[in-house]
Short mmCIF file of C-alpha atoms and ligand atoms in Angstrom, two decimals:
data_model
loop_
_atom_site.label_atom_id
_atom_site.label_comp_id
_atom_site.label_asym_id
_atom_site.label_seq_id
_atom_site.Cartn_x
_atom_site.Cartn_y
_atom_site.Cartn_z
CA MET S 172 154.86 141.19 159.31
CA SER S 173 157.43 141.29 156.52
CA THR S 174 156.34 141.47 152.90
CA SER S 175 157.56 137.88 152.26
CA ASP S 176 155.08 136.53 154.80
CA ARG S 177 152.15 138.01 152.89
CA ARG S 178 151.23 135.13 150.64
CA THR S 179 147.43 135.02 150.66
CA VAL S 180 145.68 136.18 147.49
CA ILE S 181 142.09 136.93 146.53
CA GLY S 182 140.27 136.22 143.29
CA LEU S 183 137.43 138.44 142.06
CA ASP S 184 135.39 137.39 139.03
CA VAL S 185 133.17 140.18 137.76
CA GLY S 186 130.12 139.41 135.60
CA GLY S 187 127.17 141.39 134.34
CA THR S 188 125.21 140.92 137.61
CA ALA S 189 127.45 139.30 140.24
CA ILE S 190 130.98 139.24 141.65
CA ASN S 191 132.20 135.79 142.61
CA ALA S 192 135.06 136.02 145.15
CA THR S 193 137.46 133.46 146.55
CA ILE S 194 140.65 133.37 148.64
CA LEU S 195 143.77 131.20 148.18
CA ASP S 196 146.51 130.65 150.75
CA SER S 197 150.21 130.39 150.02
CA THR S 198 150.06 126.59 149.85
CA GLY S 199 147.57 126.75 146.93
CA ARG S 200 144.57 125.87 149.11
CA PHE S 201 141.25 127.60 148.58
CA LEU S 202 139.79 128.75 151.90
CA ILE S 203 136.29 128.86 150.46
CA ASP S 204 134.78 125.73 148.88
CA HIS S 205 131.56 127.28 147.60
CA LEU S 206 130.25 130.14 145.47
CA VAL S 207 130.40 133.54 147.26
CA GLU S 208 128.43 136.09 145.23
CA THR S 209 127.70 139.74 145.80
CA PRO S 210 126.14 142.22 143.29
CA SER S 211 128.60 143.51 140.69
CA ARG S 212 126.64 146.75 139.98
CA VAL S 213 128.51 147.19 136.70
CA LEU S 214 125.38 148.68 135.14
CA GLU S 215 125.72 151.66 137.60
CA GLY S 216 129.11 152.50 136.10
CA PRO S 217 132.79 152.00 136.92
CA GLU S 218 133.07 153.93 140.24
CA VAL S 219 130.21 152.00 141.77
CA ALA S 220 131.58 148.71 140.46
CA VAL S 221 135.01 149.37 141.93
CA GLU S 222 133.40 149.97 145.35
CA ALA S 223 131.41 146.73 144.96
CA LEU S 224 134.76 144.88 144.38
CA ALA S 225 136.26 146.42 147.52
CA THR S 226 133.17 145.25 149.41
CA ALA S 227 133.39 141.75 147.89
CA MET S 228 137.04 141.55 149.03
CA ASP S 229 136.18 142.58 152.59
CA ASN S 230 133.39 140.02 152.55
CA VAL S 231 135.71 137.07 151.87
CA LEU S 232 138.20 138.32 154.40
CA ASN S 233 135.42 138.38 157.04
CA LEU S 234 134.09 135.03 155.98
CA THR S 235 137.50 133.32 156.36
CA VAL S 236 138.63 135.53 159.32
CA THR S 237 141.71 136.55 157.35
CA PRO S 238 143.55 139.79 158.37
CA ARG S 239 143.76 142.15 155.47
CA GLU S 240 147.48 142.49 156.15
CA GLU S 241 148.03 138.98 154.97
CA VAL S 242 146.82 139.66 151.50
CA ALA S 243 149.65 140.17 149.00
CA ALA S 244 147.76 140.58 145.74
CA VAL S 245 144.35 140.42 144.11
CA GLY S 246 143.37 138.66 140.87
CA LEU S 247 140.64 140.33 138.83
CA ASP S 248 138.86 138.82 135.82
CA THR S 249 136.06 140.25 133.66
CA PRO S 250 134.40 139.35 130.43
CA GLY S 251 136.25 140.80 127.44
CA PRO S 252 137.09 142.53 125.28
CA ALA S 253 139.76 144.21 127.33
CA SER S 254 143.50 144.75 126.99
CA ALA S 255 146.06 142.41 128.61
CA ASP S 256 146.26 144.76 131.59
CA GLY S 257 142.55 145.19 132.13
CA VAL S 258 141.58 148.28 130.14
CA ILE S 259 137.99 147.77 128.88
CA SER S 260 137.73 148.02 125.06
CA SER S 261 137.21 151.44 123.62
CA LYS S 262 134.05 150.05 122.04
CA GLY S 263 132.76 148.94 125.45
CA SER S 264 131.30 145.42 125.72
CA THR S 265 128.05 143.64 126.39
CA ASN S 266 128.42 143.67 130.16
CA PHE S 267 130.09 147.12 130.27
CA SER S 268 127.70 149.01 128.13
CA GLN S 269 127.64 152.38 129.92
CA GLU S 270 129.64 155.12 128.15
CA ALA S 271 131.99 155.60 131.12
CA TRP S 272 133.33 152.03 130.73
CA ARG S 273 134.84 152.67 127.30
CA GLY S 274 138.61 152.62 127.57
CA TYR S 275 138.30 152.43 131.40
CA ASP S 276 141.38 151.13 133.28
CA PHE S 277 139.47 148.74 135.51
CA ARG S 278 142.54 147.01 136.89
CA GLY S 279 144.39 150.28 137.63
CA ALA S 280 141.28 151.76 139.36
CA LEU S 281 140.85 148.74 141.66
CA GLU S 282 144.57 148.72 142.48
CA GLU S 283 144.34 152.42 143.50
CA ARG S 284 141.18 151.82 145.58
CA ILE S 285 142.47 148.85 147.58
CA GLY S 286 146.18 149.69 147.65
CA LEU S 287 147.29 146.18 146.59
CA PRO S 288 148.76 144.85 143.34
CA VAL S 289 145.91 143.69 141.03
CA ILE S 290 146.58 141.07 138.35
CA TYR S 291 144.14 141.03 135.40
CA ASN S 292 142.93 138.25 133.18
CA ASN S 293 139.82 137.98 131.01
CA ASP S 294 137.28 135.46 132.27
CA GLY S 295 138.04 132.77 129.64
CA ASN S 296 141.79 132.90 130.37
CA ALA S 297 141.15 132.80 134.14
CA ALA S 298 138.99 129.69 133.81
CA ALA S 299 141.58 128.05 131.50
CA LEU S 300 144.26 128.75 134.11
CA TYR S 301 142.18 127.20 136.83
CA ALA S 302 141.43 124.06 134.75
CA HIS S 303 145.20 123.74 134.15
CA PHE S 304 146.10 124.31 137.73
CA VAL S 305 143.62 121.70 139.03
CA HIS S 306 144.65 119.10 136.39
CA PHE S 307 148.42 119.37 136.77
CA GLY S 308 148.80 120.62 140.33
CA GLN S 309 152.52 120.89 141.24
CA ARG S 310 153.41 120.03 137.62
CA ALA S 311 151.46 122.94 136.14
CA ASN S 312 154.58 124.82 134.97
CA ASP S 313 155.83 121.86 132.98
CA HIS S 314 152.63 121.47 130.95
CA SER S 315 150.46 123.19 128.38
CA SER S 316 146.74 123.17 127.70
CA VAL S 317 143.97 124.69 125.60
CA SER S 318 140.50 125.31 127.00
CA ALA S 319 137.27 125.84 125.05
CA ILE S 320 134.27 126.98 127.15
CA VAL S 321 130.90 126.81 125.39
CA GLY S 322 128.49 129.42 126.70
CA THR S 323 126.56 132.31 125.08
CA GLY S 324 129.79 132.66 123.07
CA LEU S 325 132.87 130.43 122.87
CA GLY S 326 135.58 131.47 125.32
CA GLY S 327 138.68 129.92 126.72
CA GLY S 328 142.42 130.27 126.72
CA VAL S 329 145.76 128.93 125.93
CA ILE S 330 148.25 127.99 128.73
CA GLU S 331 151.90 127.38 127.99
CA SER S 332 154.31 126.21 130.77
CA GLY S 333 151.67 127.11 133.31
CA ARG S 334 151.20 130.68 132.05
CA VAL S 335 148.33 132.33 130.15
CA VAL S 336 149.37 133.20 126.59
CA LYS S 337 148.09 136.78 126.41
CA GLY S 338 149.48 138.03 123.09
CA ALA S 339 150.66 141.52 122.11
CA ALA S 340 147.26 143.20 122.40
CA GLY S 341 145.82 140.79 125.02
CA MET S 342 143.75 138.99 122.46
CA ALA S 343 145.48 135.57 122.30
CA GLY S 344 143.25 132.59 123.05
CA GLU S 345 140.11 134.05 121.42
CA LEU S 346 139.37 130.53 120.25
CA GLY S 347 135.82 131.36 119.27
CA HIS S 348 136.90 133.51 116.35
CA VAL S 349 139.29 131.00 114.84
CA HIS S 350 138.07 130.01 111.30
CA LEU S 351 137.26 126.39 110.85
CA PRO S 352 136.99 124.34 107.64
CA MET S 353 133.20 123.93 107.15
CA HIS S 354 133.44 121.28 104.47
CA GLY S 355 132.08 118.09 105.91
CA LEU S 356 130.77 119.86 109.00
CA LEU S 357 127.79 121.50 107.30
CA GLU S 358 125.14 119.72 105.27
CA ALA S 359 125.27 120.40 101.52
CA ASP S 360 122.33 122.88 101.68
CA GLN S 361 123.22 124.50 104.99
CA PRO S 362 124.12 128.22 104.99
CA VAL S 363 127.58 129.11 106.34
CA PRO S 364 127.11 130.13 109.98
CA LYS S 365 127.67 133.81 110.94
CA CYS S 366 129.30 135.06 114.18
CA ASN S 367 128.57 138.27 116.12
CA CYS S 368 132.23 139.31 115.48
CA GLY S 369 131.54 139.60 111.74
CA PHE S 370 133.27 136.38 110.63
CA GLU S 371 131.58 133.56 108.85
CA GLY S 372 132.45 129.92 109.73
CA ASP S 373 134.44 130.51 112.89
CA ALA S 374 134.26 128.26 115.94
CA GLU S 375 131.79 130.35 117.91
CA SER S 376 129.38 130.55 114.98
CA VAL S 377 128.73 126.82 115.57
CA ALA S 378 129.93 125.94 119.07
CA SER S 379 127.99 128.44 121.22
CA LEU S 380 124.46 129.04 122.46
CA THR S 381 124.29 131.98 120.04
CA GLY S 382 125.45 129.68 117.24
CA ILE S 383 122.53 127.37 117.98
CA SER S 384 119.91 130.07 118.00
CA ARG S 385 121.27 132.09 115.02
CA ASN S 386 122.63 129.37 112.74
CA LEU S 387 122.06 125.69 113.64
CA LEU S 388 118.49 125.66 114.80
CA PRO S 389 117.09 127.78 111.89
CA TYR S 390 118.60 125.28 109.53
CA TRP S 391 117.76 122.04 111.39
CA LEU S 392 114.20 123.12 112.00
CA THR S 393 113.67 123.16 108.20
CA ARG S 394 114.87 119.55 108.16
CA PHE S 395 112.42 118.45 110.92
CA PRO S 396 109.19 120.29 110.09
CA GLY S 397 106.72 120.34 112.98
CA HIS S 398 109.43 119.68 115.60
CA GLU S 399 108.47 120.93 119.10
CA LEU S 400 111.48 123.31 119.22
CA GLY S 401 109.98 125.09 116.25
CA GLN S 402 106.81 125.83 118.28
CA VAL S 403 108.57 127.51 121.22
CA GLY S 404 108.08 131.00 119.86
CA SER S 405 111.70 132.29 120.13
CA LEU S 406 114.88 130.81 118.79
CA GLU S 407 116.84 131.99 121.87
CA LYS S 408 114.48 130.10 124.16
CA ALA S 409 114.49 127.05 121.85
CA ALA S 410 118.30 127.04 121.83
CA LYS S 411 118.39 126.92 125.63
CA MET S 412 115.97 123.98 125.59
CA ALA S 413 117.96 122.05 122.98
CA ARG S 414 120.37 120.48 125.58
CA GLY S 415 117.49 118.84 127.34
CA TYR S 416 116.26 117.39 124.15
CA GLY S 417 119.75 116.16 123.37
CA GLU S 418 119.94 114.41 126.69
CA ARG S 419 116.63 112.61 125.86
CA GLY S 420 118.12 111.46 122.56
CA ASP S 421 116.09 113.76 120.27
CA THR S 422 117.35 113.35 116.67
CA LEU S 423 117.25 117.04 115.77
CA ALA S 424 119.11 118.07 118.99
CA LEU S 425 121.73 115.36 118.40
CA LYS S 426 122.34 116.71 114.90
CA VAL S 427 122.93 120.21 116.40
CA PHE S 428 125.33 118.96 119.10
CA GLU S 429 127.12 116.65 116.63
CA GLN S 430 127.94 119.75 114.62
CA GLN S 431 129.18 121.52 117.78
CA ALA S 432 131.34 118.52 118.68
CA LYS S 433 132.81 118.48 115.14
CA ALA S 434 133.56 122.22 115.44
CA LEU S 435 135.37 121.64 118.75
CA GLY S 436 137.30 118.74 117.30
CA ARG S 437 138.35 120.86 114.32
CA LEU S 438 139.33 123.64 116.70
CA PHE S 439 141.46 121.28 118.73
CA THR S 440 143.04 119.94 115.55
CA ILE S 441 144.15 123.47 114.83
CA ALA S 442 145.43 123.82 118.37
CA ALA S 443 147.35 120.50 117.98
CA ASN S 444 149.24 122.06 115.11
CA PHE S 445 149.81 125.45 116.88
CA THR S 446 150.80 124.69 120.46
CA ASP S 447 150.46 120.89 120.64
CA PRO S 448 149.05 120.97 124.22
CA HIS S 449 149.04 118.13 126.75
CA VAL S 450 145.36 118.58 127.53
CA TYR S 451 142.35 119.93 125.63
CA PHE S 452 139.73 121.11 128.15
CA ILE S 453 136.01 121.54 127.41
CA GLY S 454 133.68 123.46 129.67
CA GLY S 455 130.22 124.97 129.66
CA GLY S 456 126.60 123.95 129.31
CA VAL S 457 127.39 121.43 126.62
CA VAL S 458 129.19 119.11 129.13
CA GLU S 459 127.14 120.12 132.23
CA THR S 460 124.70 117.39 131.30
CA GLY S 461 123.77 113.81 132.21
CA PRO S 462 126.70 111.37 132.05
CA GLU S 463 125.35 109.57 128.98
CA PHE S 464 125.02 112.67 126.83
CA ARG S 465 128.37 114.02 128.02
CA HIS S 466 130.06 110.72 127.21
CA TRP S 467 128.54 110.73 123.74
CA PHE S 468 129.55 114.43 123.20
CA LEU S 469 133.14 113.97 124.33
CA GLY S 470 133.46 110.85 122.12
CA LYS S 471 132.35 112.95 119.11
CA VAL S 472 134.83 115.72 119.97
CA ARG S 473 137.61 113.05 120.28
CA GLU S 474 136.62 111.45 116.99
CA HIS S 475 137.06 114.80 115.18
CA THR S 476 140.24 115.88 116.94
CA LEU S 477 142.92 114.64 114.58
CA LEU S 478 146.08 114.00 116.48
CA ARG S 479 149.33 112.39 115.16
CA SER S 480 150.08 109.06 116.97
CA GLU S 481 152.91 110.71 118.94
CA GLN S 482 150.45 113.43 120.14
CA ALA S 483 147.66 110.95 120.94
CA ALA S 484 150.15 109.07 123.14
CA VAL S 485 150.65 112.05 125.44
CA ALA S 486 147.50 114.19 125.07
CA SER S 487 144.00 113.94 126.54
CA ILE S 488 140.60 115.64 126.47
CA ALA S 489 139.25 116.63 129.96
CA LEU S 490 136.55 118.80 131.47
CA VAL S 491 136.90 122.25 133.10
CA PRO S 492 136.09 121.57 136.76
CA ASP S 493 133.84 123.74 139.00
CA LEU S 494 132.95 126.07 136.12
CA ASP S 495 130.89 128.49 138.19
CA MET S 496 133.95 129.15 140.43
CA ALA S 497 136.64 128.73 137.74
CA GLY S 498 136.94 132.44 136.90
CA ALA S 499 137.48 133.67 140.47
CA ARG S 500 139.76 130.71 141.27
CA GLY S 501 141.81 131.22 138.09
CA ALA S 502 142.13 134.94 138.90
CA ALA S 503 143.45 133.96 142.32
CA VAL S 504 145.92 131.47 140.86
CA ALA S 505 147.24 134.14 138.51
CA ALA S 506 147.68 136.50 141.49
CA LEU S 507 149.58 133.83 143.47
CA ALA S 508 151.78 133.12 140.44
CA SER S 509 152.62 136.88 140.15
CA LEU S 510 154.28 136.69 143.60
CA GLY S 511 156.99 134.51 142.13
ZN1 ZN T 117 133.52 135.21 115.71
#
């Protein structure tokens, strides 16, 4: 088989506990339609984790009866912070806490282990690329998008002409740490929210699960004395329960999510003036809800995304699809794109 016939790619999404793997053929069709997870073993250090990735790759080849010779490249994505070419931050990270991970060339090590080109993206960028690819299909390269994914933190990415904007140090698209105007978002007596990154009043300090537990709930519970969420015992636990309360129309929870929607709208307003994308994607727990709550939330985001009439005529707000598979699938899309 000549090199040009090898057009199948694999996507491997590495998290703190699991690897999610997928496989994409040359026509852009995923050969697996569900979540295929194996243990990531990242807590056991880099060498064990690289072996776990090689096993995950063999596993999807077996599942789809694909000969290894047909694979042209592998896409890898991990949580950040890491460089544009997959070197884990010298400070380590939440999921890669062991000393040996610091400054570890994860991409290079996997490439050496499996003997195939490995294309790296951080998980937010991979998910953003997948959302873009699904939304625009064959027209992906003629369009741009921005994705905000609300989880423990606020991740996402910026896609321009179908490609991830990575930046000089690999740190473009860190939407969570963009400063937002807080005037009119916070109540008059509400403290300025703080982020894990050290900033005050950035997007993640409001629009993330951590933002709820550290900043929003502590304030709103003072405004609703005796509220059930104040009796839960831990703010982290109460923050996770807040979405359910929001879906049931609870006033306190709706205040919290309205502030998150305003933050996303303000973030998108900044994006509108930076890259002026065709689509603003939202993903994560905040939209993985009942249709009524989701509709209300998206309406609030739209209301606070200030577009010029020319922009409003061509732009839209949409959801990141299949979020649990988006990282692996986006990694595979990036690997396919690298084949040219
Ligand atoms: Zn931050």
